[in-house]
PDB file of C-alpha atoms in Angstrom:
ATOM      1  CA  MET A   1       4.783 -25.417 176.002  1.00  0.00           C
ATOM      2  CA  THR A   2       4.581 -29.133 176.743  1.00  0.00           C
ATOM      3  CA  PRO A   3       1.187 -30.454 175.598  1.00  0.00           C
ATOM      4  CA  GLY A   4      -1.247 -30.734 178.503  1.00  0.00           C
ATOM      5  CA  SER A   5       1.108 -28.803 180.798  1.00  0.00           C
ATOM      6  CA  ASN A   6       0.526 -25.435 182.525  1.00  0.00           C
ATOM      7  CA  MET A   7       4.254 -24.861 182.943  1.00  0.00           C
ATOM      8  CA  PRO A   8       6.352 -23.121 180.244  1.00  0.00           C
ATOM      9  CA  ASP A   9       9.150 -25.000 178.629  1.00  0.00           C
ATOM     10  CA  VAL A  10      12.617 -23.612 178.003  1.00  0.00           C
ATOM     11  CA  ALA A  11      11.746 -22.488 174.419  1.00  0.00           C
ATOM     12  CA  THR A  12       8.809 -20.502 175.835  1.00  0.00           C
ATOM     13  CA  LEU A  13      10.897 -18.911 178.491  1.00  0.00           C
ATOM     14  CA  LYS A  14      13.542 -17.885 175.960  1.00  0.00           C
ATOM     15  CA  ARG A  15      10.824 -16.220 173.883  1.00  0.00           C
ATOM     16  CA  ILE A  16       9.633 -14.316 176.928  1.00  0.00           C
ATOM     17  CA  TYR A  17      13.184 -13.280 177.735  1.00  0.00           C
ATOM     18  CA  THR A  18      13.809 -12.156 174.218  1.00  0.00           C
ATOM     19  CA  ARG A  19      10.794  -9.808 174.347  1.00  0.00           C
ATOM     20  CA  ALA A  20      11.745  -8.543 177.828  1.00  0.00           C
ATOM     21  CA  SER A  21      15.356  -7.805 176.794  1.00  0.00           C
ATOM     22  CA  LEU A  22      14.021  -6.064 173.633  1.00  0.00           C
ATOM     23  CA  ILE A  23      11.728  -3.879 175.687  1.00  0.00           C
ATOM     24  CA  LYS A  24      14.513  -2.986 178.196  1.00  0.00           C
ATOM     25  CA  LEU A  25      16.880  -1.954 175.412  1.00  0.00           C
ATOM     26  CA  ASN A  26      14.234   0.060 173.606  1.00  0.00           C
ATOM     27  CA  ASP A  27      13.443   1.937 176.757  1.00  0.00           C
ATOM     28  CA  GLN A  28      17.064   2.484 177.645  1.00  0.00           C
ATOM     29  CA  VAL A  29      17.896   3.906 174.243  1.00  0.00           C
ATOM     30  CA  MET A  30      14.717   5.939 174.106  1.00  0.00           C
ATOM     31  CA  ARG A  31      15.690   7.720 177.317  1.00  0.00           C
ATOM     32  CA  GLN A  32      19.279   8.211 176.154  1.00  0.00           C
ATOM     33  CA  THR A  33      18.101   9.650 172.846  1.00  0.00           C
ATOM     34  CA  ILE A  34      15.811  12.126 174.542  1.00  0.00           C
ATOM     35  CA  ARG A  35      18.455  13.199 177.037  1.00  0.00           C
ATOM     36  CA  ALA A  36      20.914  13.662 174.153  1.00  0.00           C
ATOM     37  CA  GLY A  37      18.482  16.126 172.579  1.00  0.00           C
ATOM     38  CA  LYS A  38      17.799  14.024 169.518  1.00  0.00           C
ATOM     39  CA  LEU A  39      14.137  13.634 170.402  1.00  0.00           C
ATOM     40  CA  GLN A  40      11.882  16.294 171.884  1.00  0.00           C
ATOM     41  CA  ILE A  41       8.996  14.255 173.214  1.00  0.00           C
ATOM     42  CA  ILE A  42       7.067  13.380 176.335  1.00  0.00           C
ATOM     43  CA  TYR A  43       8.036   9.855 177.385  1.00  0.00           C
ATOM     44  CA  TYR A  44       6.679   7.606 180.108  1.00  0.00           C
ATOM     45  CA  SER A  45       9.168   4.801 180.850  1.00  0.00           C
ATOM     46  CA  PRO A  46       7.920   1.306 181.581  1.00  0.00           C
ATOM     47  CA  ARG A  47      11.335   0.224 182.969  1.00  0.00           C
ATOM     48  CA  GLY A  48      10.776  -2.507 185.522  1.00  0.00           C
ATOM     49  CA  GLN A  49       7.517  -3.690 183.990  1.00  0.00           C
ATOM     50  CA  GLU A  50       8.992  -5.701 181.056  1.00  0.00           C
ATOM     51  CA  ILE A  51       7.941  -9.178 182.126  1.00  0.00           C
ATOM     52  CA  ILE A  52       4.167  -8.522 182.110  1.00  0.00           C
ATOM     53  CA  PRO A  53       3.565  -7.976 178.422  1.00  0.00           C
ATOM     54  CA  SER A  54       6.355 -10.335 177.465  1.00  0.00           C
ATOM     55  CA  ALA A  55       4.551 -13.274 179.123  1.00  0.00           C
ATOM     56  CA  ILE A  56       1.090 -12.195 178.039  1.00  0.00           C
ATOM     57  CA  SER A  57       2.003 -11.844 174.422  1.00  0.00           C
ATOM     58  CA  ASP A  58       3.237 -15.424 174.240  1.00  0.00           C
ATOM     59  CA  HIS A  59      -0.463 -16.488 174.420  1.00  0.00           C
ATOM     60  CA  LEU A  60      -1.747 -14.003 171.884  1.00  0.00           C
ATOM     61  CA  ASN A  61      -2.350 -14.286 168.148  1.00  0.00           C
ATOM     62  CA  GLU A  62      -1.406 -11.427 165.840  1.00  0.00           C
ATOM     63  CA  ASP A  63      -5.078 -10.574 165.323  1.00  0.00           C
ATOM     64  CA  ASP A  64      -5.947 -10.462 169.027  1.00  0.00           C
ATOM     65  CA  TYR A  65      -6.582  -6.902 170.157  1.00  0.00           C
ATOM     66  CA  LEU A  66      -4.448  -4.846 172.500  1.00  0.00           C
ATOM     67  CA  ILE A  67      -5.345  -1.581 174.183  1.00  0.00           C
ATOM     68  CA  THR A  68      -2.679   0.191 176.183  1.00  0.00           C
ATOM     69  CA  ILE A  69      -1.882   3.545 177.811  1.00  0.00           C
ATOM     70  CA  TYR A  70       0.662   6.314 177.417  1.00  0.00           C
ATOM     71  CA  ARG A  71       3.126   4.211 179.415  1.00  0.00           C
ATOM     72  CA  GLY A  72       2.858   1.611 176.697  1.00  0.00           C
ATOM     73  CA  LEU A  73       6.248   1.052 174.886  1.00  0.00           C
ATOM     74  CA  HIS A  74       6.574  -2.378 176.546  1.00  0.00           C
ATOM     75  CA  ASP A  75       3.125  -3.489 175.454  1.00  0.00           C
ATOM     76  CA  GLN A  76       3.615  -2.292 171.898  1.00  0.00           C
ATOM     77  CA  VAL A  77       7.011  -3.981 171.511  1.00  0.00           C
ATOM     78  CA  ALA A  78       5.763  -7.230 173.014  1.00  0.00           C
ATOM     79  CA  LYS A  79       2.730  -7.330 170.705  1.00  0.00           C
ATOM     80  CA  GLY A  80       5.035  -7.022 167.698  1.00  0.00           C
ATOM     81  CA  VAL A  81       4.768  -3.509 166.371  1.00  0.00           C
ATOM     82  CA  PRO A  82       7.656  -3.152 163.885  1.00  0.00           C
ATOM     83  CA  LEU A  83      10.449  -1.229 165.633  1.00  0.00           C
ATOM     84  CA  LYS A  84      11.274   1.049 162.691  1.00  0.00           C
ATOM     85  CA  GLN A  85       7.632   2.296 162.409  1.00  0.00           C
ATOM     86  CA  LEU A  86       7.270   2.411 166.168  1.00  0.00           C
ATOM     87  CA  TRP A  87      10.344   4.583 166.724  1.00  0.00           C
ATOM     88  CA  ALA A  88       9.389   6.794 163.731  1.00  0.00           C
ATOM     89  CA  GLU A  89       5.965   7.368 165.311  1.00  0.00           C
ATOM     90  CA  TYR A  90       7.506   8.233 168.685  1.00  0.00           C
ATOM     91  CA  ALA A  91       9.707  10.694 166.760  1.00  0.00           C
ATOM     92  CA  GLY A  92       6.663  12.212 164.941  1.00  0.00           C
ATOM     93  CA  LYS A  93       7.963  11.177 161.480  1.00  0.00           C
ATOM     94  CA  VAL A  94       5.859  10.452 158.449  1.00  0.00           C
ATOM     95  CA  THR A  95       7.165   6.833 158.325  1.00  0.00           C
ATOM     96  CA  GLY A  96       5.624   6.102 161.663  1.00  0.00           C
ATOM     97  CA  THR A  97       2.623   3.855 162.420  1.00  0.00           C
ATOM     98  CA  CYS A  98       0.319   6.898 162.260  1.00  0.00           C
ATOM     99  CA  LYS A  99       2.367   8.976 159.829  1.00  0.00           C
ATOM    100  CA  GLY A 100       3.778  10.860 162.872  1.00  0.00           C
ATOM    101  CA  LYS A 101       0.383  12.302 163.824  1.00  0.00           C
ATOM    102  CA  GLY A 102      -0.152  10.221 166.925  1.00  0.00           C
ATOM    103  CA  GLY A 103       3.218  10.427 168.680  1.00  0.00           C
ATOM    104  CA  PRO A 104       4.176   8.541 171.844  1.00  0.00           C
ATOM    105  CA  MET A 105       0.767   8.703 173.502  1.00  0.00           C
ATOM    106  CA  HIS A 106      -1.319   7.508 170.540  1.00  0.00           C
ATOM    107  CA  ILE A 107       0.438   4.529 168.964  1.00  0.00           C
ATOM    108  CA  THR A 108      -1.882   2.462 166.718  1.00  0.00           C
ATOM    109  CA  HIS A 109      -0.968  -0.514 164.545  1.00  0.00           C
ATOM    110  CA  PRO A 110      -3.937  -2.665 163.617  1.00  0.00           C
ATOM    111  CA  ASP A 111      -1.761  -5.143 161.664  1.00  0.00           C
ATOM    112  CA  THR A 112      -0.374  -6.381 164.925  1.00  0.00           C
ATOM    113  CA  GLY A 113      -3.584  -5.840 166.897  1.00  0.00           C
ATOM    114  CA  VAL A 114      -2.492  -2.652 168.698  1.00  0.00           C
ATOM    115  CA  MET A 115      -5.756  -0.817 168.293  1.00  0.00           C
ATOM    116  CA  VAL A 116      -5.545   2.034 170.800  1.00  0.00           C
ATOM    117  CA  THR A 117      -2.901   3.763 172.894  1.00  0.00           C
ATOM    118  CA  THR A 118      -4.598   6.347 174.989  1.00  0.00           C
ATOM    119  CA  GLY A 119      -3.344   9.359 176.933  1.00  0.00           C
ATOM    120  CA  ILE A 120      -6.391   9.537 179.230  1.00  0.00           C
ATOM    121  CA  VAL A 121      -6.290   7.479 182.392  1.00  0.00           C
ATOM    122  CA  GLY A 122      -8.631   4.493 182.269  1.00  0.00           C
ATOM    123  CA  SER A 123     -10.209   5.465 178.905  1.00  0.00           C
ATOM    124  CA  GLY A 124      -9.105   2.231 177.263  1.00  0.00           C
ATOM    125  CA  LEU A 125     -11.409   0.086 179.436  1.00  0.00           C
ATOM    126  CA  PRO A 126     -14.714   1.082 177.807  1.00  0.00           C
ATOM    127  CA  ILE A 127     -13.102   0.948 174.372  1.00  0.00           C
ATOM    128  CA  ALA A 128     -12.209  -2.719 175.184  1.00  0.00           C
ATOM    129  CA  LEU A 129     -15.934  -3.440 175.583  1.00  0.00           C
ATOM    130  CA  GLY A 130     -16.462  -2.499 171.917  1.00  0.00           C
ATOM    131  CA  MET A 131     -13.538  -4.634 170.745  1.00  0.00           C
ATOM    132  CA  GLY A 132     -14.728  -7.550 172.844  1.00  0.00           C
ATOM    133  CA  LEU A 133     -18.338  -7.219 171.629  1.00  0.00           C
ATOM    134  CA  ALA A 134     -17.188  -7.128 168.010  1.00  0.00           C
ATOM    135  CA  SER A 135     -15.213 -10.388 168.513  1.00  0.00           C
ATOM    136  CA  GLN A 136     -18.208 -11.997 170.183  1.00  0.00           C
ATOM    137  CA  MET A 137     -20.554 -10.969 167.435  1.00  0.00           C
ATOM    138  CA  ASP A 138     -18.376 -12.079 164.547  1.00  0.00           C
ATOM    139  CA  GLY A 139     -17.377 -15.319 166.249  1.00  0.00           C
ATOM    140  CA  SER A 140     -13.705 -14.652 165.554  1.00  0.00           C
ATOM    141  CA  ARG A 141     -12.469 -15.874 168.981  1.00  0.00           C
ATOM    142  CA  ARG A 142     -10.228 -12.830 169.185  1.00  0.00           C
ATOM    143  CA  VAL A 143      -9.307 -11.801 172.713  1.00  0.00           C
ATOM    144  CA  THR A 144      -8.894  -8.227 173.859  1.00  0.00           C
ATOM    145  CA  ILE A 145      -6.199  -7.305 176.324  1.00  0.00           C
ATOM    146  CA  THR A 146      -6.678  -3.878 177.954  1.00  0.00           C
ATOM    147  CA  ASN A 147      -3.788  -2.543 180.081  1.00  0.00           C
ATOM    148  CA  PHE A 148      -4.070   0.141 182.734  1.00  0.00           C
ATOM    149  CA  GLY A 149      -2.362   1.266 185.918  1.00  0.00           C
ATOM    150  CA  ASP A 150      -3.487   1.046 189.533  1.00  0.00           C
ATOM    151  CA  GLY A 151      -4.728   4.616 189.526  1.00  0.00           C
ATOM    152  CA  ALA A 152      -7.196   3.803 186.745  1.00  0.00           C
ATOM    153  CA  SER A 153      -8.895   1.230 188.944  1.00  0.00           C
ATOM    154  CA  ASN A 154     -10.381   4.112 190.971  1.00  0.00           C
ATOM    155  CA  ILE A 155     -12.256   5.792 188.185  1.00  0.00           C
ATOM    156  CA  GLY A 156     -15.921   5.111 187.272  1.00  0.00           C
ATOM    157  CA  ALA A 157     -15.065   3.664 183.848  1.00  0.00           C
ATOM    158  CA  PHE A 158     -13.158   0.793 185.518  1.00  0.00           C
ATOM    159  CA  HIS A 159     -16.258  -0.356 187.437  1.00  0.00           C
ATOM    160  CA  GLU A 160     -18.669   0.270 184.575  1.00  0.00           C
ATOM    161  CA  SER A 161     -16.485  -1.651 182.102  1.00  0.00           C
ATOM    162  CA  LEU A 162     -16.001  -4.699 184.398  1.00  0.00           C
ATOM    163  CA  ASN A 163     -19.710  -4.793 185.125  1.00  0.00           C
ATOM    164  CA  LEU A 164     -20.750  -4.775 181.457  1.00  0.00           C
ATOM    165  CA  ALA A 165     -17.987  -7.169 180.395  1.00  0.00           C
ATOM    166  CA  SER A 166     -19.299  -9.639 182.952  1.00  0.00           C
ATOM    167  CA  VAL A 167     -22.924  -9.179 182.053  1.00  0.00           C
ATOM    168  CA  TRP A 168     -22.175  -9.867 178.355  1.00  0.00           C
ATOM    169  CA  LYS A 169     -19.401 -12.421 179.014  1.00  0.00           C
ATOM    170  CA  LEU A 170     -17.044 -10.562 176.709  1.00  0.00           C
ATOM    171  CA  PRO A 171     -13.639 -12.067 175.713  1.00  0.00           C
ATOM    172  CA  ILE A 172     -11.561  -9.489 177.596  1.00  0.00           C
ATOM    173  CA  VAL A 173      -8.587  -9.706 180.010  1.00  0.00           C
ATOM    174  CA  PHE A 174      -8.369  -6.593 182.136  1.00  0.00           C
ATOM    175  CA  VAL A 175      -4.662  -6.240 182.994  1.00  0.00           C
ATOM    176  CA  CYS A 176      -3.807  -3.884 185.795  1.00  0.00           C
ATOM    177  CA  GLN A 177      -0.113  -3.234 185.795  1.00  0.00           C
ATOM    178  CA  ASN A 178       0.132  -2.164 189.404  1.00  0.00           C
ATOM    179  CA  ASN A 179       3.502  -0.443 189.743  1.00  0.00           C
ATOM    180  CA  LEU A 180       2.442   0.921 193.182  1.00  0.00           C
ATOM    181  CA  TYR A 181       2.451   4.590 192.114  1.00  0.00           C
ATOM    182  CA  ALA A 182      -0.300   6.472 190.316  1.00  0.00           C
ATOM    183  CA  GLU A 183       1.633   9.369 188.889  1.00  0.00           C
ATOM    184  CA  HIS A 184       3.135  10.688 192.181  1.00  0.00           C
ATOM    185  CA  THR A 185       0.725   9.029 194.633  1.00  0.00           C
ATOM    186  CA  SER A 186       1.581   5.849 196.554  1.00  0.00           C
ATOM    187  CA  TYR A 187      -0.876   2.981 196.223  1.00  0.00           C
ATOM    188  CA  ARG A 188      -1.614   2.909 199.898  1.00  0.00           C
ATOM    189  CA  LEU A 189      -2.563   6.608 199.910  1.00  0.00           C
ATOM    190  CA  GLY A 190      -5.058   6.377 197.049  1.00  0.00           C
ATOM    191  CA  THR A 191      -6.669   2.959 197.005  1.00  0.00           C
ATOM    192  CA  ALA A 192      -8.811   1.458 199.800  1.00  0.00           C
ATOM    193  CA  VAL A 193      -8.490  -2.194 198.968  1.00  0.00           C
ATOM    194  CA  GLU A 194      -5.406  -4.317 199.657  1.00  0.00           C
ATOM    195  CA  ASN A 195      -5.554  -5.916 196.192  1.00  0.00           C
ATOM    196  CA  ILE A 196      -7.215  -4.477 193.060  1.00  0.00           C
ATOM    197  CA  ALA A 197      -8.008  -8.007 191.991  1.00  0.00           C
ATOM    198  CA  ASP A 198     -10.446  -8.317 194.944  1.00  0.00           C
ATOM    199  CA  ARG A 199     -12.762  -5.934 193.090  1.00  0.00           C
ATOM    200  CA  ALA A 200     -13.513  -8.642 190.504  1.00  0.00           C
ATOM    201  CA  ALA A 201     -15.784 -10.375 193.006  1.00  0.00           C
ATOM    202  CA  SER A 202     -18.240  -7.518 192.727  1.00  0.00           C
ATOM    203  CA  TYR A 203     -18.718  -8.326 189.063  1.00  0.00           C
ATOM    204  CA  THR A 204     -18.685 -12.097 189.228  1.00  0.00           C
ATOM    205  CA  MET A 205     -15.455 -12.659 187.374  1.00  0.00           C
ATOM    206  CA  PRO A 206     -12.209 -14.256 188.340  1.00  0.00           C
ATOM    207  CA  GLY A 207      -9.703 -11.883 189.865  1.00  0.00           C
ATOM    208  CA  LEU A 208      -6.092 -12.773 190.539  1.00  0.00           C
ATOM    209  CA  THR A 209      -3.114 -10.916 191.992  1.00  0.00           C
ATOM    210  CA  VAL A 210       0.137 -12.204 190.532  1.00  0.00           C
ATOM    211  CA  ASN A 211       3.807 -11.367 190.733  1.00  0.00           C
ATOM    212  CA  GLY A 212       4.206  -9.476 187.495  1.00  0.00           C
ATOM    213  CA  ASN A 213       7.943  -9.771 187.674  1.00  0.00           C
ATOM    214  CA  ASP A 214       7.943 -13.602 187.755  1.00  0.00           C
ATOM    215  CA  PRO A 215       7.830 -14.909 184.142  1.00  0.00           C
ATOM    216  CA  VAL A 216       6.468 -18.325 185.069  1.00  0.00           C
ATOM    217  CA  GLU A 217       3.702 -17.056 187.342  1.00  0.00           C
ATOM    218  CA  MET A 218       2.813 -14.338 184.878  1.00  0.00           C
ATOM    219  CA  TRP A 219       2.774 -16.699 181.905  1.00  0.00           C
ATOM    220  CA  ARG A 220       0.541 -19.227 183.696  1.00  0.00           C
ATOM    221  CA  ALA A 221      -1.973 -16.621 184.932  1.00  0.00           C
ATOM    222  CA  ALA A 222      -2.169 -14.924 181.521  1.00  0.00           C
ATOM    223  CA  GLY A 223      -2.612 -18.242 179.758  1.00  0.00           C
ATOM    224  CA  GLU A 224      -5.518 -19.279 181.909  1.00  0.00           C
ATOM    225  CA  ALA A 225      -7.240 -15.886 181.579  1.00  0.00           C
ATOM    226  CA  ILE A 226      -6.783 -15.754 177.805  1.00  0.00           C
ATOM    227  CA  ALA A 227      -7.931 -19.351 177.321  1.00  0.00           C
ATOM    228  CA  ARG A 228     -11.021 -18.603 179.379  1.00  0.00           C
ATOM    229  CA  ALA A 229     -11.850 -15.598 177.267  1.00  0.00           C
ATOM    230  CA  ARG A 230     -11.224 -17.463 174.026  1.00  0.00           C
ATOM    231  CA  ARG A 231     -13.589 -20.255 175.111  1.00  0.00           C
ATOM    232  CA  GLY A 232     -16.359 -17.711 175.574  1.00  0.00           C
ATOM    233  CA  ASP A 233     -16.366 -17.973 179.395  1.00  0.00           C
ATOM    234  CA  GLY A 234     -16.018 -14.266 179.934  1.00  0.00           C
ATOM    235  CA  PRO A 235     -13.518 -11.739 181.272  1.00  0.00           C
ATOM    236  CA  THR A 236     -10.843 -11.903 183.964  1.00  0.00           C
ATOM    237  CA  LEU A 237      -9.147  -9.204 186.050  1.00  0.00           C
ATOM    238  CA  LEU A 238      -5.439  -9.713 186.442  1.00  0.00           C
ATOM    239  CA  GLU A 239      -3.551  -7.506 188.811  1.00  0.00           C
ATOM    240  CA  CYS A 240       0.156  -7.741 188.033  1.00  0.00           C
ATOM    241  CA  ARG A 241       2.328  -6.417 190.865  1.00  0.00           C
ATOM    242  CA  THR A 242       5.511  -4.727 189.621  1.00  0.00           C
ATOM    243  CA  PHE A 243       7.472  -1.481 190.141  1.00  0.00           C
ATOM    244  CA  ARG A 244       8.318   1.529 188.082  1.00  0.00           C
ATOM    245  CA  PHE A 245      12.083   2.311 188.128  1.00  0.00           C
ATOM    246  CA  GLU A 246      11.880   5.675 186.437  1.00  0.00           C
ATOM    247  CA  GLY A 247       9.705   8.703 187.330  1.00  0.00           C
ATOM    248  CA  HIS A 248       6.234   9.265 186.081  1.00  0.00           C
ATOM    249  CA  LEU A 249       7.849  10.669 182.954  1.00  0.00           C
ATOM    250  CA  VAL A 250      11.317  11.643 181.804  1.00  0.00           C
ATOM    251  CA  GLY A 251      12.447  14.541 184.013  1.00  0.00           C
ATOM    252  CA  ASP A 252      10.656  13.342 187.137  1.00  0.00           C
ATOM    253  CA  ASP A 253      13.214  12.618 189.839  1.00  0.00           C
ATOM    254  CA  SER A 254      10.953  10.226 191.820  1.00  0.00           C
ATOM    255  CA  HIS A 255      11.570  12.195 195.037  1.00  0.00           C
ATOM    256  CA  TYR A 256       8.239  10.937 196.409  1.00  0.00           C
ATOM    257  CA  ILE A 257       9.388   7.325 196.411  1.00  0.00           C
ATOM    258  CA  PRO A 258      11.368   6.332 199.551  1.00  0.00           C
ATOM    259  CA  LYS A 259      14.987   5.662 198.605  1.00  0.00           C
ATOM    260  CA  GLU A 260      15.015   2.269 200.322  1.00  0.00           C
ATOM    261  CA  GLU A 261      11.855   1.169 198.481  1.00  0.00           C
ATOM    262  CA  MET A 262      13.419   2.112 195.111  1.00  0.00           C
ATOM    263  CA  ALA A 263      16.696   0.482 195.995  1.00  0.00           C
ATOM    264  CA  ALA A 264      15.007  -2.767 196.898  1.00  0.00           C
ATOM    265  CA  ALA A 265      13.030  -2.772 193.626  1.00  0.00           C
ATOM    266  CA  VAL A 266      16.063  -2.019 191.513  1.00  0.00           C
ATOM    267  CA  ALA A 267      18.057  -4.759 193.328  1.00  0.00           C
ATOM    268  CA  ALA A 268      15.388  -7.209 192.225  1.00  0.00           C
ATOM    269  CA  ASP A 269      15.401  -5.908 188.645  1.00  0.00           C
ATOM    270  CA  PRO A 270      13.195  -8.577 186.829  1.00  0.00           C
ATOM    271  CA  VAL A 271      15.122  -8.774 183.486  1.00  0.00           C
ATOM    272  CA  PRO A 272      18.658  -9.546 184.804  1.00  0.00           C
ATOM    273  CA  ALA A 273      17.021 -11.768 187.481  1.00  0.00           C
ATOM    274  CA  PHE A 274      15.216 -13.721 184.771  1.00  0.00           C
ATOM    275  CA  ARG A 275      18.401 -13.958 182.738  1.00  0.00           C
ATOM    276  CA  GLN A 276      20.247 -15.501 185.706  1.00  0.00           C
ATOM    277  CA  ARG A 277      17.337 -17.862 186.377  1.00  0.00           C
ATOM    278  CA  LEU A 278      17.537 -19.142 182.761  1.00  0.00           C
ATOM    279  CA  VAL A 279      21.183 -19.949 183.330  1.00  0.00           C
ATOM    280  CA  ASP A 280      20.888 -21.421 186.828  1.00  0.00           C
ATOM    281  CA  ASP A 281      17.600 -23.350 186.627  1.00  0.00           C
ATOM    282  CA  TYR A 282      17.087 -24.034 182.965  1.00  0.00           C
ATOM    283  CA  GLY A 283      20.638 -24.605 181.616  1.00  0.00           C
ATOM    284  CA  VAL A 284      20.542 -21.808 179.032  1.00  0.00           C
ATOM    285  CA  SER A 285      24.097 -20.718 178.187  1.00  0.00           C
ATOM    286  CA  ILE A 286      25.327 -17.217 178.744  1.00  0.00           C
ATOM    287  CA  ALA A 287      26.579 -17.184 175.126  1.00  0.00           C
ATOM    288  CA  GLU A 288      23.009 -17.865 173.882  1.00  0.00           C
ATOM    289  CA  LEU A 289      21.554 -15.061 176.005  1.00  0.00           C
ATOM    290  CA  ASP A 290      24.353 -12.691 174.881  1.00  0.00           C
ATOM    291  CA  ALA A 291      23.467 -13.451 171.275  1.00  0.00           C
ATOM    292  CA  ILE A 292      19.808 -12.670 171.981  1.00  0.00           C
ATOM    293  CA  ASP A 293      20.789  -9.292 173.577  1.00  0.00           C
ATOM    294  CA  ALA A 294      23.147  -8.474 170.709  1.00  0.00           C
ATOM    295  CA  ASP A 295      20.477  -9.183 168.097  1.00  0.00           C
ATOM    296  CA  ASN A 296      18.022  -6.980 170.023  1.00  0.00           C
ATOM    297  CA  LYS A 297      20.580  -4.202 170.224  1.00  0.00           C
ATOM    298  CA  ALA A 298      21.104  -4.295 166.482  1.00  0.00           C
ATOM    299  CA  GLN A 299      17.360  -4.124 165.863  1.00  0.00           C
ATOM    300  CA  VAL A 300      17.032  -1.085 168.191  1.00  0.00           C
ATOM    301  CA  ASP A 301      19.979   0.731 166.675  1.00  0.00           C
ATOM    302  CA  GLU A 302      18.612   0.181 163.188  1.00  0.00           C
ATOM    303  CA  ALA A 303      15.173   1.467 164.210  1.00  0.00           C
ATOM    304  CA  VAL A 304      16.630   4.600 165.834  1.00  0.00           C
ATOM    305  CA  GLN A 305      18.672   5.470 162.795  1.00  0.00           C
ATOM    306  CA  TYR A 306      15.618   4.928 160.588  1.00  0.00           C
ATOM    307  CA  ALA A 307      13.462   7.222 162.753  1.00  0.00           C
ATOM    308  CA  LEU A 308      15.977  10.008 163.062  1.00  0.00           C
ATOM    309  CA  ALA A 309      16.668   9.945 159.245  1.00  0.00           C
ATOM    310  CA  SER A 310      12.952  10.021 158.368  1.00  0.00           C
ATOM    311  CA  GLU A 311      11.133  13.148 157.356  1.00  0.00           C
ATOM    312  CA  TYR A 312       8.465  14.988 159.308  1.00  0.00           C
ATOM    313  CA  PRO A 313       4.951  14.900 157.816  1.00  0.00           C
ATOM    314  CA  ALA A 314       4.224  17.540 155.168  1.00  0.00           C
ATOM    315  CA  LEU A 315       1.641  20.231 156.017  1.00  0.00           C
ATOM    316  CA  VAL A 316      -0.775  18.646 153.621  1.00  0.00           C
ATOM    317  CA  GLU A 317      -1.061  15.708 156.079  1.00  0.00           C
ATOM    318  CA  ASN A 318      -3.161  18.018 158.298  1.00  0.00           C
ATOM    319  CA  GLU A 319      -5.901  17.573 155.719  1.00  0.00           C
ATOM    320  CA  ARG A 320      -5.602  13.819 155.386  1.00  0.00           C
ATOM    321  CA  ASP A 321      -6.983  10.905 157.402  1.00  0.00           C
ATOM    322  CA  ILE A 322      -9.903  12.985 158.549  1.00  0.00           C
ATOM    323  CA  PHE A 323     -12.511  11.635 156.194  1.00  0.00           C
ATOM    324  CA  ALA A 324     -12.452   8.474 154.087  1.00  0.00           C
ATOM    325  CA  GLU A 325     -10.173   8.842 151.138  1.00  0.00           C
ATOM    326  CA  PRO A 326     -11.960   8.618 147.720  1.00  0.00           C
ATOM    327  CA  ALA A 327     -11.358   5.358 145.817  1.00  0.00           C
ATOM    328  CA  ILE A 328      -9.228   5.885 142.744  1.00  0.00           C
TER     329      ILE A 328
END
């Protein structure tokens, strides 16, 4: 970023693209591996939502906290969870981030700040309060990002969490990745407000609806919210509008989404659109972008091989990580 500027420079945009491309490839290969019968897991694809965490993570430090949900591969990759360990955990292998005990819906990797991946809708929001309070109390200036979908904005914990975060001025950014479908329910059939960000006014915090597929708009909005939290000025609600290209989970045929709506979203696929924008508007060469994609592909292939070759946890692991291990 140019000093004093609120616009990303080319180097910043290339970093965002590198993350988005890596997420897209991880998701593509994950679905292929499942459909080939090499993985037997429940998987919730974030395809179409790659830009949001890619832009947010550019403003985060490694020790900043991240909380995400079961549709969280993109958030985990963008925050920097090592791919080998990440894939091994998705595969339930002992070399995974949680020794294979968490699986796809419970990825945790404190070394990169990924503190919680939750399988319960909206349950990450109150957990974020504890993370934010800890940062405030220890003066660490850590920021907590908590991700959730549009459906979670209708549960009680959403309102309770925003209220208390505002009362205590906690360093939290509430990120609603609004992909317009809560499981199988269209946004307009389940949510009374036009914009989820409008709800921030009830809790005296900034609320902003942004195009989550636009890397520049997303980067600027995230940067302002994160800087505000880091200064000690309190939380922000970001509603990032996007679209989910795959079903609620692998095996869902998305029959409840009108075909023309899906076709329009896929035609505006944010990753190839961003790639073309880098070429047309910022002078990045196709060869450089091809090299980024190739490097990402090599990383993903290596991670898959590592995960598939790793062992499953031994039965004795059922008795470990329950209580504190005795010091030797």
